[in-house]
PDB file of C-alpha atoms in Angstrom:
ATOM      1  CA  MET Z 492      68.345 144.580  95.815  1.00  0.00           C
ATOM      2  CA  MET Z 493      68.185 141.702  98.293  1.00  0.00           C
ATOM      3  CA  ILE Z 494      68.797 143.507 101.650  1.00  0.00           C
ATOM      4  CA  PHE Z 495      65.981 143.793 104.271  1.00  0.00           C
ATOM      5  CA  ASP Z 496      65.932 146.131 106.340  1.00  0.00           C
ATOM      6  CA  LEU Z 497      64.871 146.164 109.297  1.00  0.00           C
ATOM      7  CA  SER Z 498      64.861 149.563 111.086  1.00  0.00           C
ATOM      8  CA  GLN Z 499      61.226 149.449 109.336  1.00  0.00           C
ATOM      9  CA  LEU Z 500      59.933 147.328 111.530  1.00  0.00           C
ATOM     10  CA  GLY Z 501      58.312 148.739 114.433  1.00  0.00           C
ATOM     11  CA  ARG Z 502      57.448 152.136 112.770  1.00  0.00           C
ATOM     12  CA  HIS Z 503      53.992 152.258 113.083  1.00  0.00           C
ATOM     13  CA  GLY Z 504      53.367 150.102 115.187  1.00  0.00           C
ATOM     14  CA  ALA Z 505      53.532 146.837 113.477  1.00  0.00           C
ATOM     15  CA  HIS Z 506      56.631 144.774 114.240  1.00  0.00           C
ATOM     16  CA  ASP Z 507      54.900 142.046 111.041  1.00  0.00           C
ATOM     17  CA  GLU Z 508      55.952 141.979 107.591  1.00  0.00           C
ATOM     18  CA  HIS Z 509      54.970 140.404 104.914  1.00  0.00           C
ATOM     19  CA  VAL Z 510      57.699 140.309 102.168  1.00  0.00           C
ATOM     20  CA  GLU Z 511      57.417 138.116  98.275  1.00  0.00           C
ATOM     21  CA  ARG Z 512      60.049 138.740  96.228  1.00  0.00           C
ATOM     22  CA  THR Z 513      61.190 137.354  92.711  1.00  0.00           C
ATOM     23  CA  PHE Z 514      64.771 137.741  92.077  1.00  0.00           C
ATOM     24  CA  PRO Z 515      66.484 136.568  88.832  1.00  0.00           C
ATOM     25  CA  PRO Z 516      68.612 134.154  88.376  1.00  0.00           C
ATOM     26  CA  SER Z 517      70.849 136.895  87.139  1.00  0.00           C
ATOM     27  CA  ALA Z 518      71.357 138.275  91.007  1.00  0.00           C
ATOM     28  CA  PHE Z 519      73.402 135.153  92.212  1.00  0.00           C
ATOM     29  CA  GLU Z 520      75.899 136.100  89.877  1.00  0.00           C
ATOM     30  CA  PRO Z 521      78.852 134.864  90.664  1.00  0.00           C
ATOM     31  CA  GLN Z 522      77.354 131.014  90.690  1.00  0.00           C
ATOM     32  CA  ASP Z 523      78.380 128.860  93.685  1.00  0.00           C
ATOM     33  CA  GLU Z 524      80.815 126.050  92.260  1.00  0.00           C
ATOM     34  CA  ASP Z 525      78.108 123.684  93.706  1.00  0.00           C
ATOM     35  CA  TYR Z 526      75.189 124.803  91.595  1.00  0.00           C
ATOM     36  CA  ARG Z 527      73.997 127.131  89.035  1.00  0.00           C
ATOM     37  CA  VAL Z 528      70.614 128.929  89.188  1.00  0.00           C
ATOM     38  CA  VAL Z 529      68.476 129.082  86.254  1.00  0.00           C
ATOM     39  CA  ALA Z 530      65.323 130.030  87.038  1.00  0.00           C
ATOM     40  CA  PRO Z 531      63.668 132.923  88.822  1.00  0.00           C
ATOM     41  CA  VAL Z 532      63.794 132.316  92.923  1.00  0.00           C
ATOM     42  CA  SER Z 533      60.603 133.257  94.891  1.00  0.00           C
ATOM     43  CA  LEU Z 534      61.453 134.350  98.536  1.00  0.00           C
ATOM     44  CA  VAL Z 535      57.775 134.618 100.833  1.00  0.00           C
ATOM     45  CA  MET Z 536      58.481 134.965 104.581  1.00  0.00           C
ATOM     46  CA  ASP Z 537      56.626 136.776 107.398  1.00  0.00           C
ATOM     47  CA  VAL Z 538      59.299 138.816 109.394  1.00  0.00           C
ATOM     48  CA  HIS Z 539      58.847 139.184 113.312  1.00  0.00           C
ATOM     49  CA  LYS Z 540      60.247 141.833 115.441  1.00  0.00           C
ATOM     50  CA  ASP Z 541      60.298 141.235 119.262  1.00  0.00           C
ATOM     51  CA  GLY Z 542      63.032 143.387 120.723  1.00  0.00           C
ATOM     52  CA  ASP Z 543      66.725 142.782 119.486  1.00  0.00           C
ATOM     53  CA  ALA Z 544      65.739 139.699 118.232  1.00  0.00           C
ATOM     54  CA  VAL Z 545      63.983 139.222 114.768  1.00  0.00           C
ATOM     55  CA  ARG Z 546      62.294 135.450 113.562  1.00  0.00           C
ATOM     56  CA  ALA Z 547      61.984 135.209 109.498  1.00  0.00           C
ATOM     57  CA  ALA Z 548      59.581 132.345 108.380  1.00  0.00           C
ATOM     58  CA  GLY Z 549      58.717 131.596 104.864  1.00  0.00           C
ATOM     59  CA  ARG Z 550      59.792 129.680 101.666  1.00  0.00           C
ATOM     60  CA  VAL Z 551      62.078 129.768  99.041  1.00  0.00           C
ATOM     61  CA  THR Z 552      61.482 128.382  95.273  1.00  0.00           C
ATOM     62  CA  THR Z 553      63.487 127.885  92.476  1.00  0.00           C
ATOM     63  CA  THR Z 554      65.164 125.725  90.118  1.00  0.00           C
ATOM     64  CA  LEU Z 555      68.707 124.675  90.476  1.00  0.00           C
ATOM     65  CA  GLU Z 556      71.510 122.874  87.212  1.00  0.00           C
ATOM     66  CA  LEU Z 557      73.916 120.655  88.893  1.00  0.00           C
ATOM     67  CA  ASP Z 558      76.499 118.518  87.569  1.00  0.00           C
ATOM     68  CA  CYS Z 559      75.275 114.865  88.691  1.00  0.00           C
ATOM     69  CA  GLY Z 560      77.942 112.533  90.170  1.00  0.00           C
ATOM     70  CA  ARG Z 561      78.380 109.785  87.891  1.00  0.00           C
ATOM     71  CA  CYS Z 562      78.117 111.065  84.202  1.00  0.00           C
ATOM     72  CA  LEU Z 563      79.224 114.483  85.307  1.00  0.00           C
ATOM     73  CA  GLU Z 564      75.815 115.664  82.864  1.00  0.00           C
ATOM     74  CA  PRO Z 565      74.350 118.622  84.102  1.00  0.00           C
ATOM     75  CA  PHE Z 566      70.157 118.078  84.806  1.00  0.00           C
ATOM     76  CA  ALA Z 567      67.405 120.831  87.071  1.00  0.00           C
ATOM     77  CA  MET Z 568      67.005 119.736  90.234  1.00  0.00           C
ATOM     78  CA  PRO Z 569      63.652 122.024  91.795  1.00  0.00           C
ATOM     79  CA  VAL Z 570      64.172 123.356  95.015  1.00  0.00           C
ATOM     80  CA  ASP Z 571      61.490 124.008  97.699  1.00  0.00           C
ATOM     81  CA  SER Z 572      62.565 124.708 100.779  1.00  0.00           C
ATOM     82  CA  THR Z 573      61.227 126.142 103.842  1.00  0.00           C
ATOM     83  CA  PHE Z 574      62.616 127.888 106.491  1.00  0.00           C
ATOM     84  CA  ASP Z 575      62.390 129.176 110.267  1.00  0.00           C
ATOM     85  CA  LEU Z 576      65.037 131.113 111.475  1.00  0.00           C
ATOM     86  CA  ARG Z 577      66.027 133.647 114.221  1.00  0.00           C
ATOM     87  CA  TYR Z 578      68.855 136.755 113.692  1.00  0.00           C
ATOM     88  CA  VAL Z 579      69.913 138.157 116.336  1.00  0.00           C
ATOM     89  CA  PRO Z 580      72.148 141.285 116.439  1.00  0.00           C
ATOM     90  CA  GLN Z 581      76.048 140.509 115.321  1.00  0.00           C
ATOM     91  CA  HIS Z 582      77.493 141.997 118.762  1.00  0.00           C
ATOM     92  CA  ALA Z 583      75.382 139.042 120.623  1.00  0.00           C
ATOM     93  CA  ASN Z 584      77.949 136.896 119.139  1.00  0.00           C
ATOM     94  CA  VAL Z 585      80.805 138.069 121.093  1.00  0.00           C
ATOM     95  CA  ARG Z 586      81.426 136.306 124.555  1.00  0.00           C
ATOM     96  CA  ASP Z 587      84.219 136.108 126.954  1.00  0.00           C
ATOM     97  CA  ASP Z 588      84.290 132.721 127.318  1.00  0.00           C
ATOM     98  CA  GLU Z 589      86.513 130.415 124.902  1.00  0.00           C
ATOM     99  CA  GLU Z 590      84.523 127.730 125.074  1.00  0.00           C
ATOM    100  CA  SER Z 591      80.995 127.224 125.065  1.00  0.00           C
ATOM    101  CA  GLU Z 592      78.773 124.518 124.470  1.00  0.00           C
ATOM    102  CA  VAL Z 593      76.503 124.740 121.411  1.00  0.00           C
ATOM    103  CA  ALA Z 594      72.960 125.479 122.362  1.00  0.00           C
ATOM    104  CA  GLU Z 595      69.970 123.585 119.777  1.00  0.00           C
ATOM    105  CA  ASP Z 596      68.969 126.614 119.992  1.00  0.00           C
ATOM    106  CA  ASP Z 597      71.800 128.325 118.355  1.00  0.00           C
ATOM    107  CA  LEU Z 598      71.600 126.082 115.192  1.00  0.00           C
ATOM    108  CA  THR Z 599      68.760 127.974 113.967  1.00  0.00           C
ATOM    109  CA  THR Z 600      69.744 131.303 115.252  1.00  0.00           C
ATOM    110  CA  ALA Z 601      71.994 133.528 112.593  1.00  0.00           C
ATOM    111  CA  PHE Z 602      73.111 137.541 112.819  1.00  0.00           C
ATOM    112  CA  TYR Z 603      72.581 140.277 111.435  1.00  0.00           C
ATOM    113  CA  SER Z 604      74.319 144.140 111.457  1.00  0.00           C
ATOM    114  CA  ASP Z 605      73.617 147.149 110.570  1.00  0.00           C
ATOM    115  CA  ASP Z 606      69.888 146.818 111.314  1.00  0.00           C
ATOM    116  CA  ARG Z 607      69.643 144.886 107.891  1.00  0.00           C
ATOM    117  CA  LEU Z 608      68.665 141.151 107.021  1.00  0.00           C
ATOM    118  CA  ASP Z 609      71.005 139.993 104.164  1.00  0.00           C
ATOM    119  CA  LEU Z 610      68.148 137.844 101.984  1.00  0.00           C
ATOM    120  CA  GLY Z 611      70.789 136.237  99.016  1.00  0.00           C
ATOM    121  CA  GLU Z 612      72.554 135.147 102.262  1.00  0.00           C
ATOM    122  CA  LEU Z 613      69.767 133.787 103.433  1.00  0.00           C
ATOM    123  CA  MET Z 614      68.517 132.118  99.729  1.00  0.00           C
ATOM    124  CA  ARG Z 615      71.980 130.865  99.486  1.00  0.00           C
ATOM    125  CA  GLU Z 616      71.707 128.961 102.333  1.00  0.00           C
ATOM    126  CA  GLN Z 617      68.443 127.526 101.668  1.00  0.00           C
ATOM    127  CA  PHE Z 618      69.978 126.524  98.391  1.00  0.00           C
ATOM    128  CA  GLN Z 619      72.922 124.321  99.606  1.00  0.00           C
ATOM    129  CA  LEU Z 620      71.074 122.568 102.286  1.00  0.00           C
ATOM    130  CA  ALA Z 621      68.369 121.067  99.665  1.00  0.00           C
ATOM    131  CA  LEU Z 622      71.650 119.796  97.700  1.00  0.00           C
ATOM    132  CA  PRO Z 623      71.875 116.356  97.564  1.00  0.00           C
ATOM    133  CA  MET Z 624      75.137 114.770  99.531  1.00  0.00           C
ATOM    134  CA  LYS Z 625      75.626 112.618  95.787  1.00  0.00           C
ATOM    135  CA  PRO Z 626      73.830 114.888  92.920  1.00  0.00           C
ATOM    136  CA  LEU Z 627      72.210 112.524  90.208  1.00  0.00           C
ATOM    137  CA  CYS Z 628      70.527 112.910  87.031  1.00  0.00           C
ATOM    138  CA  ARG Z 629      68.595 109.726  87.824  1.00  0.00           C
ATOM    139  CA  PRO Z 630      68.989 107.113  90.261  1.00  0.00           C
ATOM    140  CA  ASP Z 631      69.943 104.327  87.538  1.00  0.00           C
ATOM    141  CA  CYS Z 632      72.102 107.227  86.010  1.00  0.00           C
ATOM    142  CA  ARG Z 633      75.640 104.836  85.327  1.00  0.00           C
ATOM    143  CA  GLY Z 634      78.144 106.697  85.091  1.00  0.00           C
ATOM    144  CA  LEU Z 635      81.261 106.933  82.250  1.00  0.00           C
ATOM    145  CA  CYS Z 636      83.078 103.942  81.289  1.00  0.00           C
ATOM    146  CA  ALA Z 637      86.552 104.173  83.700  1.00  0.00           C
ATOM    147  CA  GLN Z 638      88.764 103.582  80.597  1.00  0.00           C
ATOM    148  CA  CYS Z 639      87.115 105.525  77.618  1.00  0.00           C
ATOM    149  CA  GLY Z 640      84.955 107.720  79.291  1.00  0.00           C
ATOM    150  CA  THR Z 641      82.118 106.582  77.187  1.00  0.00           C
ATOM    151  CA  ASN Z 642      78.578 108.307  78.912  1.00  0.00           C
ATOM    152  CA  LEU Z 643      77.109 104.630  78.993  1.00  0.00           C
ATOM    153  CA  ASN Z 644      73.693 106.259  79.658  1.00  0.00           C
ATOM    154  CA  ARG Z 645      74.283 107.742  75.856  1.00  0.00           C
ATOM    155  CA  GLY Z 646      75.805 104.697  74.970  1.00  0.00           C
ATOM    156  CA  THR Z 647      78.318 101.308  75.299  1.00  0.00           C
ATOM    157  CA  CYS Z 648      81.576 101.135  74.171  1.00  0.00           C
ATOM    158  CA  ASP Z 649      84.718  98.041  73.634  1.00  0.00           C
ATOM    159  CA  CYS Z 650      86.028  98.394  76.759  1.00  0.00           C
ATOM    160  CA  HIS Z 651      86.365  95.298  79.052  1.00  0.00           C
ATOM    161  CA  PRO Z 652      87.090  96.882  82.547  1.00  0.00           C
ATOM    162  CA  HIS Z 653      89.278  94.441  83.963  1.00  0.00           C
ATOM    163  CA  TRP Z 654      90.707  95.293  87.775  1.00  0.00           C
ATOM    164  CA  ASP Z 655      92.822  93.855  89.515  1.00  0.00           C
ATOM    165  CA  ASP Z 656      93.125  94.597  93.488  1.00  0.00           C
ATOM    166  CA  PRO Z 657      97.289  95.163  94.292  1.00  0.00           C
ATOM    167  CA  ARG Z 658      96.279  93.775  97.722  1.00  0.00           C
ATOM    168  CA  LEU Z 659      95.446  90.451  96.708  1.00  0.00           C
ATOM    169  CA  ALA Z 660      99.091  90.709  93.764  1.00  0.00           C
ATOM    170  CA  PRO Z 661     100.686  88.006  96.828  1.00  0.00           C
ATOM    171  CA  LEU Z 662      98.190  86.002  96.917  1.00  0.00           C
ATOM    172  CA  LYS Z 663      98.089  86.069  93.090  1.00  0.00           C
ATOM    173  CA  GLY Z 664     102.045  85.268  92.860  1.00  0.00           C
ATOM    174  CA  LEU Z 665     101.481  81.987  95.125  1.00  0.00           C
ATOM    175  CA  LEU Z 666      98.854  80.612  92.747  1.00  0.00           C
ATOM    176  CA  ASN Z 667     100.871  81.061  89.477  1.00  0.00           C
ATOM    177  CA  ARG Z 668     104.062  79.484  91.473  1.00  0.00           C
ATOM    178  CA  GLU Z 669     101.072  76.624  92.312  1.00  0.00           C
ATOM    179  CA  LYS Z 670     100.727  75.847  88.236  1.00  0.00           C
ATOM    180  CA  GLU Z 671     104.095  76.022  87.743  1.00  0.00           C
ATOM    181  CA  ASN Z 672     104.833  72.722  90.171  1.00  0.00           C
TER     182      ASN Z 672
END
């Protein structure tokens, strides 16, 4: 179960709890379209409750499978992400004014409801933050041939890519007229 019950905090005088859980990849079904969880996910965190506010600080580790942005081949990417988040009750998110400035503290604040933290949402957020802008299987990935689709990391093709910039077509027409004269 990927829910942490906050109502247990503070019952016996302790407002802190150390959490260590491991989740199988199947716990993240359906998989995200940007990545696939392919190894067990380890979550280690300390939870501290201060009134209604909750602080969760810890680390998530796993391995994600991504598709390369150049050659489209799947590759594994290890994730070792640390976090330090502040949670407040969902009803605290309701504001009377229409416009408000986003404070720096708002960027690390999340919301909980019914005295429960959704650990699945927390981990998925950390996965998204760990994703590179353009996933590459390796820095020198050669990608696919634009003509035939051959993976240029595995072999070569006989295509000779030639591209004419359509913006230069009027200039090319001028050059052709000069040759004719």
